[in-house]
């Protein structure tokens, strides 16, 4: 349920799409090769992560995404079909349209951004498949609420892996 939905509740969002889950399933065991190294062979100091190795750099927003919004409470949220509807600052809109060249919100952004950007702010858990635009959701939430004139940490983004931290930095 995406574009025409209005809800009257707090932002508990459940977004399901099986493709992302399937892609994360473990590979079957493969025979070891001569390139395999045991942990003791690895030189930990020489290990590094190449952020250029991100798997994709495009929006994966298929029409058949199974997105389900579940909400409770008394706040009315209306899905945003455009970024203009979100009361974002001129700088953020410029970043989206001019720098990033985004034309419109993806499905996860359509549903979650009104929840993220509308006071009173509440906790939100959102799930959608890889490459669907989730990072933009929480980054816009952060950027819309920090004071750029204040040179102090104002937002904290916690990532479960170093790879993800590098991807979103
Ligand atoms: N509304 C949009 N229009 C066009 N491109 C977009 C839009 N939102 C995000 N993108 C681009 O799509 C790609 C994937 O977006 P993003 O990394 O935010 O997805 P994600 O769901 O966080 O991915 P992952 O699950 O891999 O972390 C990025 O290159 C991003 O710049």
PDB file of C-alpha atoms and ligand atoms in Angstrom:
ATOM      1  CA  UNK A   1       0.000   0.000   0.000  1.00  0.00           C
ATOM      2  CA  UNK A   2       1.733   3.062  -1.052  1.00  0.00           C
ATOM      3  CA  UNK A   3       0.529   6.023  -2.931  1.00  0.00           C
ATOM      4  CA  UNK A   4      -3.006   6.767  -1.788  1.00  0.00           C
ATOM      5  CA  UNK A   5      -2.801   5.623   1.748  1.00  0.00           C
ATOM      6  CA  UNK A   6      -3.544   7.707   4.740  1.00  0.00           C
ATOM      7  CA  UNK A   7      -3.129   6.284   8.170  1.00  0.00           C
ATOM      8  CA  UNK A   8      -3.998   7.439  11.588  1.00  0.00           C
ATOM      9  CA  UNK A   9      -1.267   6.137  13.670  1.00  0.00           C
ATOM     10  CA  UNK A  10       2.213   6.016  15.008  1.00  0.00           C
ATOM     11  CA  UNK A  11       4.816   4.966  12.572  1.00  0.00           C
ATOM     12  CA  UNK A  12       5.272   1.294  12.936  1.00  0.00           C
ATOM     13  CA  UNK A  13       5.968   0.238   9.404  1.00  0.00           C
ATOM     14  CA  UNK A  14       6.366  -3.262   8.166  1.00  0.00           C
ATOM     15  CA  UNK A  15       7.765  -3.482   4.706  1.00  0.00           C
ATOM     16  CA  UNK A  16       8.297  -6.901   3.256  1.00  0.00           C
ATOM     17  CA  UNK A  17       9.953  -7.966   0.081  1.00  0.00           C
ATOM     18  CA  UNK A  18      11.301 -11.410  -0.347  1.00  0.00           C
ATOM     19  CA  UNK A  19      13.957 -10.626  -2.958  1.00  0.00           C
ATOM     20  CA  UNK A  20      16.258  -8.880  -0.538  1.00  0.00           C
ATOM     21  CA  UNK A  21      15.967 -11.730   1.918  1.00  0.00           C
ATOM     22  CA  UNK A  22      16.657 -14.352  -0.719  1.00  0.00           C
ATOM     23  CA  UNK A  23      19.762 -12.558  -1.875  1.00  0.00           C
ATOM     24  CA  UNK A  24      21.163 -12.675   1.631  1.00  0.00           C
ATOM     25  CA  UNK A  25      20.879 -16.427   1.976  1.00  0.00           C
ATOM     26  CA  UNK A  26      24.185 -18.124   2.502  1.00  0.00           C
ATOM     27  CA  UNK A  27      26.042 -19.565  -0.413  1.00  0.00           C
ATOM     28  CA  UNK A  28      26.368 -23.331  -0.326  1.00  0.00           C
ATOM     29  CA  UNK A  29      29.706 -24.585   0.890  1.00  0.00           C
ATOM     30  CA  UNK A  30      32.276 -24.535  -1.852  1.00  0.00           C
ATOM     31  CA  UNK A  31      35.443 -26.587  -1.893  1.00  0.00           C
ATOM     32  CA  UNK A  32      38.464 -24.744  -0.587  1.00  0.00           C
ATOM     33  CA  UNK A  33      41.063 -23.535  -3.035  1.00  0.00           C
ATOM     34  CA  UNK A  34      44.746 -22.849  -2.767  1.00  0.00           C
ATOM     35  CA  UNK A  35      43.846 -19.158  -2.276  1.00  0.00           C
ATOM     36  CA  UNK A  36      42.030 -19.872   0.969  1.00  0.00           C
ATOM     37  CA  UNK A  37      43.768 -18.490   4.042  1.00  0.00           C
ATOM     38  CA  UNK A  38      43.334 -19.421   7.631  1.00  0.00           C
ATOM     39  CA  UNK A  39      42.762 -16.650  10.136  1.00  0.00           C
ATOM     40  CA  UNK A  40      46.317 -16.969  11.374  1.00  0.00           C
ATOM     41  CA  UNK A  41      47.622 -16.371   7.823  1.00  0.00           C
ATOM     42  CA  UNK A  42      45.830 -13.043   7.510  1.00  0.00           C
ATOM     43  CA  UNK A  43      47.712  -9.833   8.219  1.00  0.00           C
ATOM     44  CA  UNK A  44      44.998  -7.884   9.972  1.00  0.00           C
ATOM     45  CA  UNK A  45      46.770  -4.529   9.589  1.00  0.00           C
ATOM     46  CA  UNK A  46      46.705  -4.882   5.822  1.00  0.00           C
ATOM     47  CA  UNK A  47      42.965  -5.528   5.594  1.00  0.00           C
ATOM     48  CA  UNK A  48      40.884  -2.679   4.238  1.00  0.00           C
ATOM     49  CA  UNK A  49      37.464  -2.056   2.805  1.00  0.00           C
ATOM     50  CA  UNK A  50      37.112  -0.523  -0.631  1.00  0.00           C
ATOM     51  CA  UNK A  51      34.077   1.705  -0.704  1.00  0.00           C
ATOM     52  CA  UNK A  52      34.265   1.667  -4.494  1.00  0.00           C
ATOM     53  CA  UNK A  53      33.090  -1.929  -4.325  1.00  0.00           C
ATOM     54  CA  UNK A  54      29.483  -1.049  -3.612  1.00  0.00           C
ATOM     55  CA  UNK A  55      27.406  -3.576  -5.501  1.00  0.00           C
ATOM     56  CA  UNK A  56      25.065  -1.144  -7.203  1.00  0.00           C
ATOM     57  CA  UNK A  57      24.402   2.529  -7.515  1.00  0.00           C
ATOM     58  CA  UNK A  58      20.875   2.667  -8.820  1.00  0.00           C
ATOM     59  CA  UNK A  59      17.410   2.760  -7.380  1.00  0.00           C
ATOM     60  CA  UNK A  60      15.746  -0.665  -7.295  1.00  0.00           C
ATOM     61  CA  UNK A  61      12.095   0.195  -6.824  1.00  0.00           C
ATOM     62  CA  UNK A  62      10.006  -2.466  -8.578  1.00  0.00           C
ATOM     63  CA  UNK A  63       6.286  -1.887  -9.035  1.00  0.00           C
ATOM     64  CA  UNK A  64       5.399  -5.132  -7.313  1.00  0.00           C
ATOM     65  CA  UNK A  65       7.149  -4.285  -4.037  1.00  0.00           C
ATOM     66  CA  UNK A  66       5.076  -5.669  -1.216  1.00  0.00           C
ATOM     67  CA  UNK A  67       5.060  -2.684   1.117  1.00  0.00           C
ATOM     68  CA  UNK A  68       2.718  -2.737   4.055  1.00  0.00           C
ATOM     69  CA  UNK A  69       2.368   0.185   6.428  1.00  0.00           C
ATOM     70  CA  UNK A  70       1.098  -0.547   9.892  1.00  0.00           C
ATOM     71  CA  UNK A  71       0.408   2.364  12.142  1.00  0.00           C
ATOM     72  CA  UNK A  72      -1.294   3.224  15.407  1.00  0.00           C
ATOM     73  CA  UNK A  73      -1.959   6.451  17.227  1.00  0.00           C
ATOM     74  CA  UNK A  74      -3.506   9.730  16.272  1.00  0.00           C
ATOM     75  CA  UNK A  75      -1.104  11.306  13.785  1.00  0.00           C
ATOM     76  CA  UNK A  76      -2.320  11.541  10.206  1.00  0.00           C
ATOM     77  CA  UNK A  77       0.302  10.709   7.616  1.00  0.00           C
ATOM     78  CA  UNK A  78      -0.235  11.199   3.903  1.00  0.00           C
ATOM     79  CA  UNK A  79       2.092   9.481   1.453  1.00  0.00           C
ATOM     80  CA  UNK A  80       4.359  11.948  -0.339  1.00  0.00           C
ATOM     81  CA  UNK A  81       4.316  11.585  -4.108  1.00  0.00           C
ATOM     82  CA  UNK A  82       6.893  14.361  -4.506  1.00  0.00           C
ATOM     83  CA  UNK A  83       9.758  15.680  -2.388  1.00  0.00           C
ATOM     84  CA  UNK A  84       8.116  19.132  -2.522  1.00  0.00           C
ATOM     85  CA  UNK A  85       5.308  17.929  -0.261  1.00  0.00           C
ATOM     86  CA  UNK A  86       7.690  17.230   2.599  1.00  0.00           C
ATOM     87  CA  UNK A  87       8.397  20.793   3.761  1.00  0.00           C
ATOM     88  CA  UNK A  88      12.110  20.254   3.303  1.00  0.00           C
ATOM     89  CA  UNK A  89      14.488  23.218   3.262  1.00  0.00           C
ATOM     90  CA  UNK A  90      15.490  24.782  -0.048  1.00  0.00           C
ATOM     91  CA  UNK A  91      19.016  23.420   0.443  1.00  0.00           C
ATOM     92  CA  UNK A  92      17.797  19.852   0.889  1.00  0.00           C
ATOM     93  CA  UNK A  93      15.465  20.088  -2.106  1.00  0.00           C
ATOM     94  CA  UNK A  94      18.355  21.430  -4.162  1.00  0.00           C
ATOM     95  CA  UNK A  95      20.485  18.521  -3.009  1.00  0.00           C
ATOM     96  CA  UNK A  96      17.812  16.014  -4.001  1.00  0.00           C
ATOM     97  CA  UNK A  97      16.866  17.485  -7.362  1.00  0.00           C
ATOM     98  CA  UNK A  98      20.061  19.167  -8.560  1.00  0.00           C
ATOM     99  CA  UNK A  99      22.915  17.268  -6.923  1.00  0.00           C
ATOM    100  CA  UNK A 100      21.414  13.784  -6.606  1.00  0.00           C
ATOM    101  CA  UNK A 101      19.068  14.194  -9.573  1.00  0.00           C
ATOM    102  CA  UNK A 102      16.242  12.356  -7.844  1.00  0.00           C
ATOM    103  CA  UNK A 103      12.939  13.022  -9.597  1.00  0.00           C
ATOM    104  CA  UNK A 104      10.499  11.548  -7.099  1.00  0.00           C
ATOM    105  CA  UNK A 105      10.503   9.504  -3.891  1.00  0.00           C
ATOM    106  CA  UNK A 106      10.761   5.732  -4.102  1.00  0.00           C
ATOM    107  CA  UNK A 107       8.036   3.630  -2.472  1.00  0.00           C
ATOM    108  CA  UNK A 108       9.769   3.310   0.876  1.00  0.00           C
ATOM    109  CA  UNK A 109      10.472   7.046   0.799  1.00  0.00           C
ATOM    110  CA  UNK A 110       6.867   7.851  -0.149  1.00  0.00           C
ATOM    111  CA  UNK A 111       5.584   6.099   2.939  1.00  0.00           C
ATOM    112  CA  UNK A 112       8.302   6.650   5.517  1.00  0.00           C
ATOM    113  CA  UNK A 113       9.401  10.232   4.850  1.00  0.00           C
ATOM    114  CA  UNK A 114       6.101  11.814   6.004  1.00  0.00           C
ATOM    115  CA  UNK A 115       6.393   9.708   9.161  1.00  0.00           C
ATOM    116  CA  UNK A 116      10.023  10.706   9.698  1.00  0.00           C
ATOM    117  CA  UNK A 117       9.508  14.397   8.983  1.00  0.00           C
ATOM    118  CA  UNK A 118       6.171  15.092  10.694  1.00  0.00           C
ATOM    119  CA  UNK A 119       6.163  16.079  14.356  1.00  0.00           C
ATOM    120  CA  UNK A 120       5.635  14.729  16.913  1.00  0.00           C
ATOM    121  CA  UNK A 121       8.606  12.567  15.966  1.00  0.00           C
ATOM    122  CA  UNK A 122       8.289   8.919  16.870  1.00  0.00           C
ATOM    123  CA  UNK A 123      10.361   5.778  16.598  1.00  0.00           C
ATOM    124  CA  UNK A 124      10.200   4.071  13.242  1.00  0.00           C
ATOM    125  CA  UNK A 125      11.265   0.647  12.048  1.00  0.00           C
ATOM    126  CA  UNK A 126      11.180   0.221   8.282  1.00  0.00           C
ATOM    127  CA  UNK A 127      12.199  -2.710   6.136  1.00  0.00           C
ATOM    128  CA  UNK A 128      12.555  -2.778   2.356  1.00  0.00           C
ATOM    129  CA  UNK A 129      14.748  -4.646  -0.061  1.00  0.00           C
ATOM    130  CA  UNK A 130      18.274  -3.648  -1.074  1.00  0.00           C
ATOM    131  CA  UNK A 131      18.689  -0.514  -3.125  1.00  0.00           C
ATOM    132  CA  UNK A 132      15.152   0.760  -2.568  1.00  0.00           C
ATOM    133  CA  UNK A 133      16.214   4.075  -1.027  1.00  0.00           C
ATOM    134  CA  UNK A 134      16.196   3.443   2.713  1.00  0.00           C
ATOM    135  CA  UNK A 135      19.421   5.348   3.340  1.00  0.00           C
ATOM    136  CA  UNK A 136      17.888   8.496   1.869  1.00  0.00           C
ATOM    137  CA  UNK A 137      15.001   8.161   4.335  1.00  0.00           C
ATOM    138  CA  UNK A 138      17.022   8.330   7.505  1.00  0.00           C
ATOM    139  CA  UNK A 139      19.604  10.743   6.086  1.00  0.00           C
ATOM    140  CA  UNK A 140      16.873  13.216   5.127  1.00  0.00           C
ATOM    141  CA  UNK A 141      15.410  12.810   8.593  1.00  0.00           C
ATOM    142  CA  UNK A 142      18.762  13.644  10.147  1.00  0.00           C
ATOM    143  CA  UNK A 143      19.661  16.504   7.824  1.00  0.00           C
ATOM    144  CA  UNK A 144      16.266  18.133   8.192  1.00  0.00           C
ATOM    145  CA  UNK A 145      16.684  18.361  11.953  1.00  0.00           C
ATOM    146  CA  UNK A 146      20.305  19.375  12.450  1.00  0.00           C
ATOM    147  CA  UNK A 147      21.443  22.974  12.738  1.00  0.00           C
ATOM    148  CA  UNK A 148      24.221  23.445  10.185  1.00  0.00           C
ATOM    149  CA  UNK A 149      25.508  26.473  12.101  1.00  0.00           C
ATOM    150  CA  UNK A 150      26.105  24.392  15.187  1.00  0.00           C
ATOM    151  CA  UNK A 151      29.511  22.697  14.987  1.00  0.00           C
ATOM    152  CA  UNK A 152      28.734  19.848  17.341  1.00  0.00           C
ATOM    153  CA  UNK A 153      27.517  16.275  16.857  1.00  0.00           C
ATOM    154  CA  UNK A 154      23.735  16.347  16.546  1.00  0.00           C
ATOM    155  CA  UNK A 155      22.857  13.001  15.004  1.00  0.00           C
ATOM    156  CA  UNK A 156      24.159   9.485  15.422  1.00  0.00           C
ATOM    157  CA  UNK A 157      23.852   6.817  12.750  1.00  0.00           C
ATOM    158  CA  UNK A 158      24.672   3.352  14.033  1.00  0.00           C
ATOM    159  CA  UNK A 159      25.397   0.640  11.459  1.00  0.00           C
ATOM    160  CA  UNK A 160      25.778  -3.062  12.225  1.00  0.00           C
ATOM    161  CA  UNK A 161      28.748  -3.594   9.879  1.00  0.00           C
ATOM    162  CA  UNK A 162      31.752  -1.582   8.704  1.00  0.00           C
ATOM    163  CA  UNK A 163      30.675  -2.089   5.100  1.00  0.00           C
ATOM    164  CA  UNK A 164      27.343  -0.409   5.757  1.00  0.00           C
ATOM    165  CA  UNK A 165      29.000   2.394   7.709  1.00  0.00           C
ATOM    166  CA  UNK A 166      31.250   3.117   4.754  1.00  0.00           C
ATOM    167  CA  UNK A 167      28.302   2.962   2.370  1.00  0.00           C
ATOM    168  CA  UNK A 168      26.251   5.556   4.216  1.00  0.00           C
ATOM    169  CA  UNK A 169      28.957   7.937   5.396  1.00  0.00           C
TER     170      UNK A 169
HETATM  171  N1  LIG B   1      14.194   8.776  -5.013  1.00  0.00           N
HETATM  172  C1  LIG B   1      15.255   8.326  -5.673  1.00  0.00           C
HETATM  173  N2  LIG B   1      15.344   8.496  -7.020  1.00  0.00           N
HETATM  174  C2  LIG B   1      16.437   8.041  -7.689  1.00  0.00           C
HETATM  175  N3  LIG B   1      17.491   7.403  -7.115  1.00  0.00           N
HETATM  176  C3  LIG B   1      17.434   7.202  -5.791  1.00  0.00           C
HETATM  177  C4  LIG B   1      16.323   7.643  -4.998  1.00  0.00           C
HETATM  178  N4  LIG B   1      16.554   7.293  -3.706  1.00  0.00           N
HETATM  179  C5  LIG B   1      17.742   6.672  -3.682  1.00  0.00           C
HETATM  180  N5  LIG B   1      18.280   6.616  -4.935  1.00  0.00           N
HETATM  181  C6  LIG B   1      19.541   6.010  -5.336  1.00  0.00           C
HETATM  182  O1  LIG B   1      19.322   4.612  -5.357  1.00  0.00           O
HETATM  183  C7  LIG B   1      20.477   3.926  -4.867  1.00  0.00           C
HETATM  184  C8  LIG B   1      20.075   3.058  -3.699  1.00  0.00           C
HETATM  185  O2  LIG B   1      19.621   3.898  -2.645  1.00  0.00           O
HETATM  186  P1  LIG B   1      19.970   3.568  -1.123  1.00  0.00           P
HETATM  187  O3  LIG B   1      21.422   3.229  -0.968  1.00  0.00           O
HETATM  188  O4  LIG B   1      19.417   4.685  -0.302  1.00  0.00           O
HETATM  189  O5  LIG B   1      19.100   2.264  -0.935  1.00  0.00           O
HETATM  190  P2  LIG B   1      19.082   1.323   0.352  1.00  0.00           P
HETATM  191  O6  LIG B   1      17.712   0.760   0.411  1.00  0.00           O
HETATM  192  O7  LIG B   1      19.573   2.071   1.541  1.00  0.00           O
HETATM  193  O8  LIG B   1      20.123   0.230  -0.123  1.00  0.00           O
HETATM  194  P3  LIG B   1      20.804  -0.937   0.773  1.00  0.00           P
HETATM  195  O9  LIG B   1      19.704  -1.852   1.197  1.00  0.00           O
HETATM  196  O10 LIG B   1      21.765  -1.578  -0.195  1.00  0.00           O
HETATM  197  O11 LIG B   1      21.501  -0.257   1.935  1.00  0.00           O
HETATM  198  C9  LIG B   1      21.499   4.994  -4.498  1.00  0.00           C
HETATM  199  O12 LIG B   1      22.400   5.146  -5.578  1.00  0.00           O
HETATM  200  C10 LIG B   1      20.668   6.244  -4.324  1.00  0.00           C
HETATM  201  O13 LIG B   1      21.418   7.414  -4.639  1.00  0.00           O
END
